[in-house]
């Protein structure tokens, strides 16, 4: 029996690639207007390479995409001897666009139905802001890797969420798109698991299978229809 649900966000409730691309363009537009030398020296591909370099140089920040982004922007400003006063506005350009997501068509209705029956918590390695996105009302809380200090698949982030939900792991269902970070991480922490497989991918042969698999979130709601046990 499931008593609470933790949900991944990126690529579970909305596709993330187009969002990040728009956010990168927003940064580019900021620099084009206020620091043209940075825009010229760091077009989007160069900025991506810089961010990858920064991430590789700071493995201890693997749980903190916001800090990685800030360090990348700072490095770009430094490379052009541009003032650090542009750092926060450039980050805000990114962050604001990063939170303008386009939900999968089934997400909002499914959240509404699930939230009516289960306490929901967001569990994300990314830096989405549910308040800005306008989905906070469906969630008890959002626990991010940045706040927790370590990313999925570490067991401690799943257990911390169960703790805050006040449910034992075996009664908590984690739903996510990533077989390793979401499903295997949650399984290893003792949670029940649901793989959201929107693109008809093959399950990795090396991993134990998820408890459930769905291709959209509304199907999860149907799967979790009350059984007789709920009325016992
Ligand atoms: Mg995801």
mmCIF file of C-alpha atoms and ligand atoms in Angstrom:
data_model
loop_
_atom_site.group_PDB
_atom_site.id
_atom_site.type_symbol
_atom_site.label_atom_id
_atom_site.label_comp_id
_atom_site.label_asym_id
_atom_site.label_seq_id
_atom_site.Cartn_x
_atom_site.Cartn_y
_atom_site.Cartn_z
ATOM 1 C CA UNK A 1 0.000 0.000 0.000
ATOM 2 C CA UNK A 2 1.241 3.470 -0.878
ATOM 3 C CA UNK A 3 0.807 6.288 1.632
ATOM 4 C CA UNK A 4 2.942 9.061 0.104
ATOM 5 C CA UNK A 5 4.616 9.854 -3.195
ATOM 6 C CA UNK A 6 7.899 11.532 -4.015
ATOM 7 C CA UNK A 7 8.192 12.870 -7.541
ATOM 8 C CA UNK A 8 11.133 13.769 -9.712
ATOM 9 C CA UNK A 9 10.584 17.036 -11.632
ATOM 10 C CA UNK A 10 12.737 17.501 -14.770
ATOM 11 C CA UNK A 11 11.722 15.091 -17.548
ATOM 12 C CA UNK A 12 9.018 13.716 -15.256
ATOM 13 C CA UNK A 13 6.601 16.692 -15.156
ATOM 14 C CA UNK A 14 8.084 18.661 -18.057
ATOM 15 C CA UNK A 15 10.775 18.139 -20.681
ATOM 16 C CA UNK A 16 13.954 19.847 -19.508
ATOM 17 C CA UNK A 17 16.101 20.148 -22.658
ATOM 18 C CA UNK A 18 14.033 22.920 -24.332
ATOM 19 C CA UNK A 19 13.866 24.805 -21.002
ATOM 20 C CA UNK A 20 17.638 24.814 -20.535
ATOM 21 C CA UNK A 21 18.117 25.870 -24.142
ATOM 22 C CA UNK A 22 15.757 28.829 -23.672
ATOM 23 C CA UNK A 23 17.527 29.718 -20.427
ATOM 24 C CA UNK A 24 20.897 29.670 -22.197
ATOM 25 C CA UNK A 25 19.486 32.011 -24.817
ATOM 26 C CA UNK A 26 18.184 34.309 -22.069
ATOM 27 C CA UNK A 27 21.706 34.569 -20.622
ATOM 28 C CA UNK A 28 23.058 35.231 -24.098
ATOM 29 C CA UNK A 29 20.473 37.984 -24.590
ATOM 30 C CA UNK A 30 21.426 39.546 -21.246
ATOM 31 C CA UNK A 31 25.105 39.601 -22.146
ATOM 32 C CA UNK A 32 24.384 40.855 -25.682
ATOM 33 C CA UNK A 33 22.652 43.857 -24.142
ATOM 34 C CA UNK A 34 24.845 44.587 -21.115
ATOM 35 C CA UNK A 35 28.235 42.887 -21.731
ATOM 36 C CA UNK A 36 28.604 42.478 -25.489
ATOM 37 C CA UNK A 37 32.214 41.334 -25.091
ATOM 38 C CA UNK A 38 31.043 38.353 -22.993
ATOM 39 C CA UNK A 39 28.301 37.520 -25.518
ATOM 40 C CA UNK A 40 30.876 37.618 -28.303
ATOM 41 C CA UNK A 41 33.512 35.536 -26.550
ATOM 42 C CA UNK A 42 31.050 33.046 -25.027
ATOM 43 C CA UNK A 43 28.311 32.161 -27.478
ATOM 44 C CA UNK A 44 26.052 29.350 -26.274
ATOM 45 C CA UNK A 45 28.360 26.500 -27.293
ATOM 46 C CA UNK A 46 31.362 28.141 -25.589
ATOM 47 C CA UNK A 47 29.300 28.833 -22.470
ATOM 48 C CA UNK A 48 28.247 25.166 -22.384
ATOM 49 C CA UNK A 49 31.871 24.060 -22.663
ATOM 50 C CA UNK A 50 32.826 26.485 -19.895
ATOM 51 C CA UNK A 51 30.099 25.115 -17.642
ATOM 52 C CA UNK A 52 31.223 21.548 -18.286
ATOM 53 C CA UNK A 53 34.785 22.528 -17.442
ATOM 54 C CA UNK A 54 33.626 24.196 -14.220
ATOM 55 C CA UNK A 55 31.556 21.120 -13.283
ATOM 56 C CA UNK A 56 34.576 18.853 -13.870
ATOM 57 C CA UNK A 57 36.788 21.127 -11.778
ATOM 58 C CA UNK A 58 34.300 21.184 -8.887
ATOM 59 C CA UNK A 59 33.060 17.626 -8.391
ATOM 60 C CA UNK A 60 32.011 18.556 -4.841
ATOM 61 C CA UNK A 61 29.354 20.794 -6.461
ATOM 62 C CA UNK A 62 27.720 17.969 -8.424
ATOM 63 C CA UNK A 63 24.567 18.470 -6.298
ATOM 64 C CA UNK A 64 24.405 22.217 -6.848
ATOM 65 C CA UNK A 65 23.545 23.267 -10.399
ATOM 66 C CA UNK A 66 22.895 26.861 -9.300
ATOM 67 C CA UNK A 67 26.395 27.253 -7.890
ATOM 68 C CA UNK A 68 27.910 25.587 -10.971
ATOM 69 C CA UNK A 69 25.996 28.077 -13.122
ATOM 70 C CA UNK A 70 27.114 31.057 -11.036
ATOM 71 C CA UNK A 71 30.761 29.943 -11.167
ATOM 72 C CA UNK A 72 30.507 29.578 -14.952
ATOM 73 C CA UNK A 73 29.013 33.041 -15.359
ATOM 74 C CA UNK A 74 31.666 34.493 -13.055
ATOM 75 C CA UNK A 75 34.431 32.793 -15.070
ATOM 76 C CA UNK A 76 32.987 34.228 -18.291
ATOM 77 C CA UNK A 77 32.867 37.724 -16.773
ATOM 78 C CA UNK A 78 36.449 37.352 -15.475
ATOM 79 C CA UNK A 79 37.702 36.177 -18.859
ATOM 80 C CA UNK A 80 36.411 39.439 -20.349
ATOM 81 C CA UNK A 81 37.365 41.623 -17.355
ATOM 82 C CA UNK A 82 33.673 42.480 -17.028
ATOM 83 C CA UNK A 83 32.318 43.601 -13.638
ATOM 84 C CA UNK A 84 30.900 41.030 -11.224
ATOM 85 C CA UNK A 85 27.859 43.282 -10.840
ATOM 86 C CA UNK A 86 26.537 41.427 -13.888
ATOM 87 C CA UNK A 87 26.699 38.050 -12.165
ATOM 88 C CA UNK A 88 23.362 38.043 -10.328
ATOM 89 C CA UNK A 89 21.342 39.680 -13.126
ATOM 90 C CA UNK A 90 22.784 37.167 -15.622
ATOM 91 C CA UNK A 91 21.966 34.323 -13.222
ATOM 92 C CA UNK A 92 18.455 35.690 -12.777
ATOM 93 C CA UNK A 93 18.022 35.774 -16.562
ATOM 94 C CA UNK A 94 18.907 32.081 -16.577
ATOM 95 C CA UNK A 95 16.886 31.138 -13.519
ATOM 96 C CA UNK A 96 13.773 32.980 -14.568
ATOM 97 C CA UNK A 97 13.758 31.224 -17.964
ATOM 98 C CA UNK A 98 14.668 27.915 -16.314
ATOM 99 C CA UNK A 99 11.418 28.109 -14.376
ATOM 100 C CA UNK A 100 9.247 28.813 -17.404
ATOM 101 C CA UNK A 101 8.522 25.197 -18.127
ATOM 102 C CA UNK A 102 5.940 23.656 -20.393
ATOM 103 C CA UNK A 103 4.287 20.775 -18.577
ATOM 104 C CA UNK A 104 3.616 17.477 -20.279
ATOM 105 C CA UNK A 105 -0.097 17.494 -21.186
ATOM 106 C CA UNK A 106 -1.018 14.983 -18.467
ATOM 107 C CA UNK A 107 1.036 16.479 -15.626
ATOM 108 C CA UNK A 108 -1.216 19.060 -14.038
ATOM 109 C CA UNK A 109 -4.415 16.990 -14.014
ATOM 110 C CA UNK A 110 -2.472 13.983 -12.705
ATOM 111 C CA UNK A 111 -0.895 16.083 -9.940
ATOM 112 C CA UNK A 112 -4.301 17.340 -8.906
ATOM 113 C CA UNK A 113 -5.694 13.788 -8.692
ATOM 114 C CA UNK A 114 -2.652 12.371 -6.911
ATOM 115 C CA UNK A 115 -2.418 15.272 -4.455
ATOM 116 C CA UNK A 116 -6.042 14.698 -3.476
ATOM 117 C CA UNK A 117 -5.136 11.178 -2.324
ATOM 118 C CA UNK A 118 -1.489 11.256 -1.247
ATOM 119 C CA UNK A 119 0.953 13.694 0.306
ATOM 120 C CA UNK A 120 3.312 14.596 -2.538
ATOM 121 C CA UNK A 121 6.926 15.754 -2.252
ATOM 122 C CA UNK A 122 9.229 16.867 -5.046
ATOM 123 C CA UNK A 123 12.663 15.245 -5.056
ATOM 124 C CA UNK A 124 15.011 16.777 -7.571
ATOM 125 C CA UNK A 125 18.676 17.041 -8.469
ATOM 126 C CA UNK A 126 17.881 20.198 -10.449
ATOM 127 C CA UNK A 127 17.112 23.728 -9.335
ATOM 128 C CA UNK A 128 13.493 24.117 -10.425
ATOM 129 C CA UNK A 129 11.491 26.453 -8.182
ATOM 130 C CA UNK A 130 7.936 25.121 -7.785
ATOM 131 C CA UNK A 131 6.751 28.474 -6.439
ATOM 132 C CA UNK A 132 7.895 30.279 -9.573
ATOM 133 C CA UNK A 133 6.534 27.521 -11.776
ATOM 134 C CA UNK A 134 3.155 27.705 -10.043
ATOM 135 C CA UNK A 135 2.944 24.084 -8.887
ATOM 136 C CA UNK A 136 3.828 24.515 -5.202
ATOM 137 C CA UNK A 137 0.217 24.071 -4.081
ATOM 138 C CA UNK A 138 0.289 20.364 -5.014
ATOM 139 C CA UNK A 139 3.368 19.541 -2.937
ATOM 140 C CA UNK A 140 4.002 19.315 0.815
ATOM 141 C CA UNK A 141 7.588 20.342 0.093
ATOM 142 C CA UNK A 142 10.337 20.204 -2.470
ATOM 143 C CA UNK A 143 13.673 18.681 -1.488
ATOM 144 C CA UNK A 144 16.542 19.507 -3.826
ATOM 145 C CA UNK A 145 20.027 18.025 -3.965
ATOM 146 C CA UNK A 146 21.390 21.524 -3.347
ATOM 147 C CA UNK A 147 19.473 21.820 -0.084
ATOM 148 C CA UNK A 148 20.131 18.216 0.952
ATOM 149 C CA UNK A 149 23.855 18.416 0.201
ATOM 150 C CA UNK A 150 23.986 15.362 -2.053
ATOM 151 C CA UNK A 151 22.156 14.273 -5.205
ATOM 152 C CA UNK A 152 20.011 11.267 -6.076
ATOM 153 C CA UNK A 153 20.774 8.351 -6.150
ATOM 154 C CA UNK A 154 22.146 8.653 -2.576
ATOM 155 C CA UNK A 155 19.808 6.869 -0.189
ATOM 156 C CA UNK A 156 19.888 9.713 2.321
ATOM 157 C CA UNK A 157 17.919 12.111 0.100
ATOM 158 C CA UNK A 158 15.101 9.559 -0.327
ATOM 159 C CA UNK A 159 15.103 8.776 3.400
ATOM 160 C CA UNK A 160 15.090 12.473 4.292
ATOM 161 C CA UNK A 161 11.989 12.901 2.132
ATOM 162 C CA UNK A 162 10.269 9.911 3.796
ATOM 163 C CA UNK A 163 11.159 11.376 7.155
ATOM 164 C CA UNK A 164 9.574 14.719 6.307
ATOM 165 C CA UNK A 165 6.525 12.947 4.871
ATOM 166 C CA UNK A 166 6.366 10.851 8.024
ATOM 167 C CA UNK A 167 6.022 7.630 6.028
ATOM 168 C CA UNK A 168 8.186 4.514 6.067
ATOM 169 C CA UNK A 169 10.132 3.956 2.825
ATOM 170 C CA UNK A 170 8.169 0.778 2.024
ATOM 171 C CA UNK A 171 4.937 2.813 1.973
ATOM 172 C CA UNK A 172 6.459 5.606 -0.096
ATOM 173 C CA UNK A 173 6.458 5.540 -3.882
ATOM 174 C CA UNK A 174 9.119 7.403 -5.840
ATOM 175 C CA UNK A 175 8.258 8.318 -9.421
ATOM 176 C CA UNK A 176 10.893 9.428 -11.896
ATOM 177 C CA UNK A 177 12.243 9.144 -15.416
ATOM 178 C CA UNK A 178 15.835 8.156 -14.680
ATOM 179 C CA UNK A 179 16.417 4.403 -14.172
ATOM 180 C CA UNK A 180 19.574 4.950 -12.101
ATOM 181 C CA UNK A 181 19.025 8.233 -10.266
ATOM 182 C CA UNK A 182 15.324 7.755 -9.575
ATOM 183 C CA UNK A 183 14.322 4.114 -9.714
ATOM 184 C CA UNK A 184 17.460 2.306 -8.603
ATOM 185 C CA UNK A 185 18.275 5.021 -6.036
ATOM 186 C CA UNK A 186 14.796 4.791 -4.516
ATOM 187 C CA UNK A 187 14.762 0.975 -4.610
ATOM 188 C CA UNK A 188 18.115 0.812 -2.818
ATOM 189 C CA UNK A 189 16.733 3.165 -0.136
ATOM 190 C CA UNK A 190 13.764 0.815 0.397
ATOM 191 C CA UNK A 191 11.050 2.819 -1.395
ATOM 192 C CA UNK A 192 8.563 1.479 -3.929
ATOM 193 C CA UNK A 193 9.329 2.647 -7.436
ATOM 194 C CA UNK A 194 7.598 3.783 -10.592
ATOM 195 C CA UNK A 195 9.527 4.455 -13.769
ATOM 196 C CA UNK A 196 7.939 7.091 -15.960
ATOM 197 C CA UNK A 197 8.976 6.000 -19.422
ATOM 198 C CA UNK A 198 7.531 8.578 -21.804
ATOM 199 C CA UNK A 199 9.629 7.616 -24.810
ATOM 200 C CA UNK A 200 9.190 3.856 -24.860
ATOM 201 C CA UNK A 201 12.806 3.237 -23.834
ATOM 202 C CA UNK A 202 14.134 -0.185 -22.898
ATOM 203 C CA UNK A 203 14.717 -0.797 -19.206
ATOM 204 C CA UNK A 204 18.483 -1.224 -18.514
ATOM 205 C CA UNK A 205 19.203 -4.956 -18.363
ATOM 206 C CA UNK A 206 21.672 -4.529 -15.497
ATOM 207 C CA UNK A 207 19.080 -3.102 -13.070
ATOM 208 C CA UNK A 208 16.303 -4.796 -11.092
ATOM 209 C CA UNK A 209 12.990 -3.741 -12.675
ATOM 210 C CA UNK A 210 10.792 -1.007 -11.188
ATOM 211 C CA UNK A 211 7.653 -1.972 -9.240
ATOM 212 C CA UNK A 212 5.565 -0.101 -11.802
ATOM 213 C CA UNK A 213 6.152 1.464 -15.175
ATOM 214 C CA UNK A 214 3.920 4.014 -16.909
ATOM 215 C CA UNK A 215 4.256 6.175 -19.999
ATOM 216 C CA UNK A 216 2.360 9.129 -18.517
ATOM 217 C CA UNK A 217 1.523 10.415 -15.067
ATOM 218 C CA UNK A 218 -2.240 10.042 -15.431
ATOM 219 C CA UNK A 219 -1.728 6.294 -15.848
ATOM 220 C CA UNK A 220 -0.030 6.240 -12.451
ATOM 221 C CA UNK A 221 -3.160 7.638 -10.884
ATOM 222 C CA UNK A 222 -5.205 4.853 -12.487
ATOM 223 C CA UNK A 223 -2.707 2.229 -11.273
ATOM 224 C CA UNK A 224 -3.043 3.505 -7.732
ATOM 225 C CA UNK A 225 -6.833 3.428 -7.733
ATOM 226 C CA UNK A 226 -8.025 2.520 -4.241
ATOM 227 C CA UNK A 227 -8.052 -1.199 -3.672
ATOM 228 C CA UNK A 228 -10.283 -2.972 -1.196
ATOM 229 C CA UNK A 229 -7.424 -2.784 1.293
ATOM 230 C CA UNK A 230 -7.902 1.002 1.382
ATOM 231 C CA UNK A 231 -11.411 0.500 2.706
ATOM 232 C CA UNK A 232 -10.529 -2.183 5.237
HETATM 233 MG MG1 LIG B 1 14.291 13.631 -14.187
#
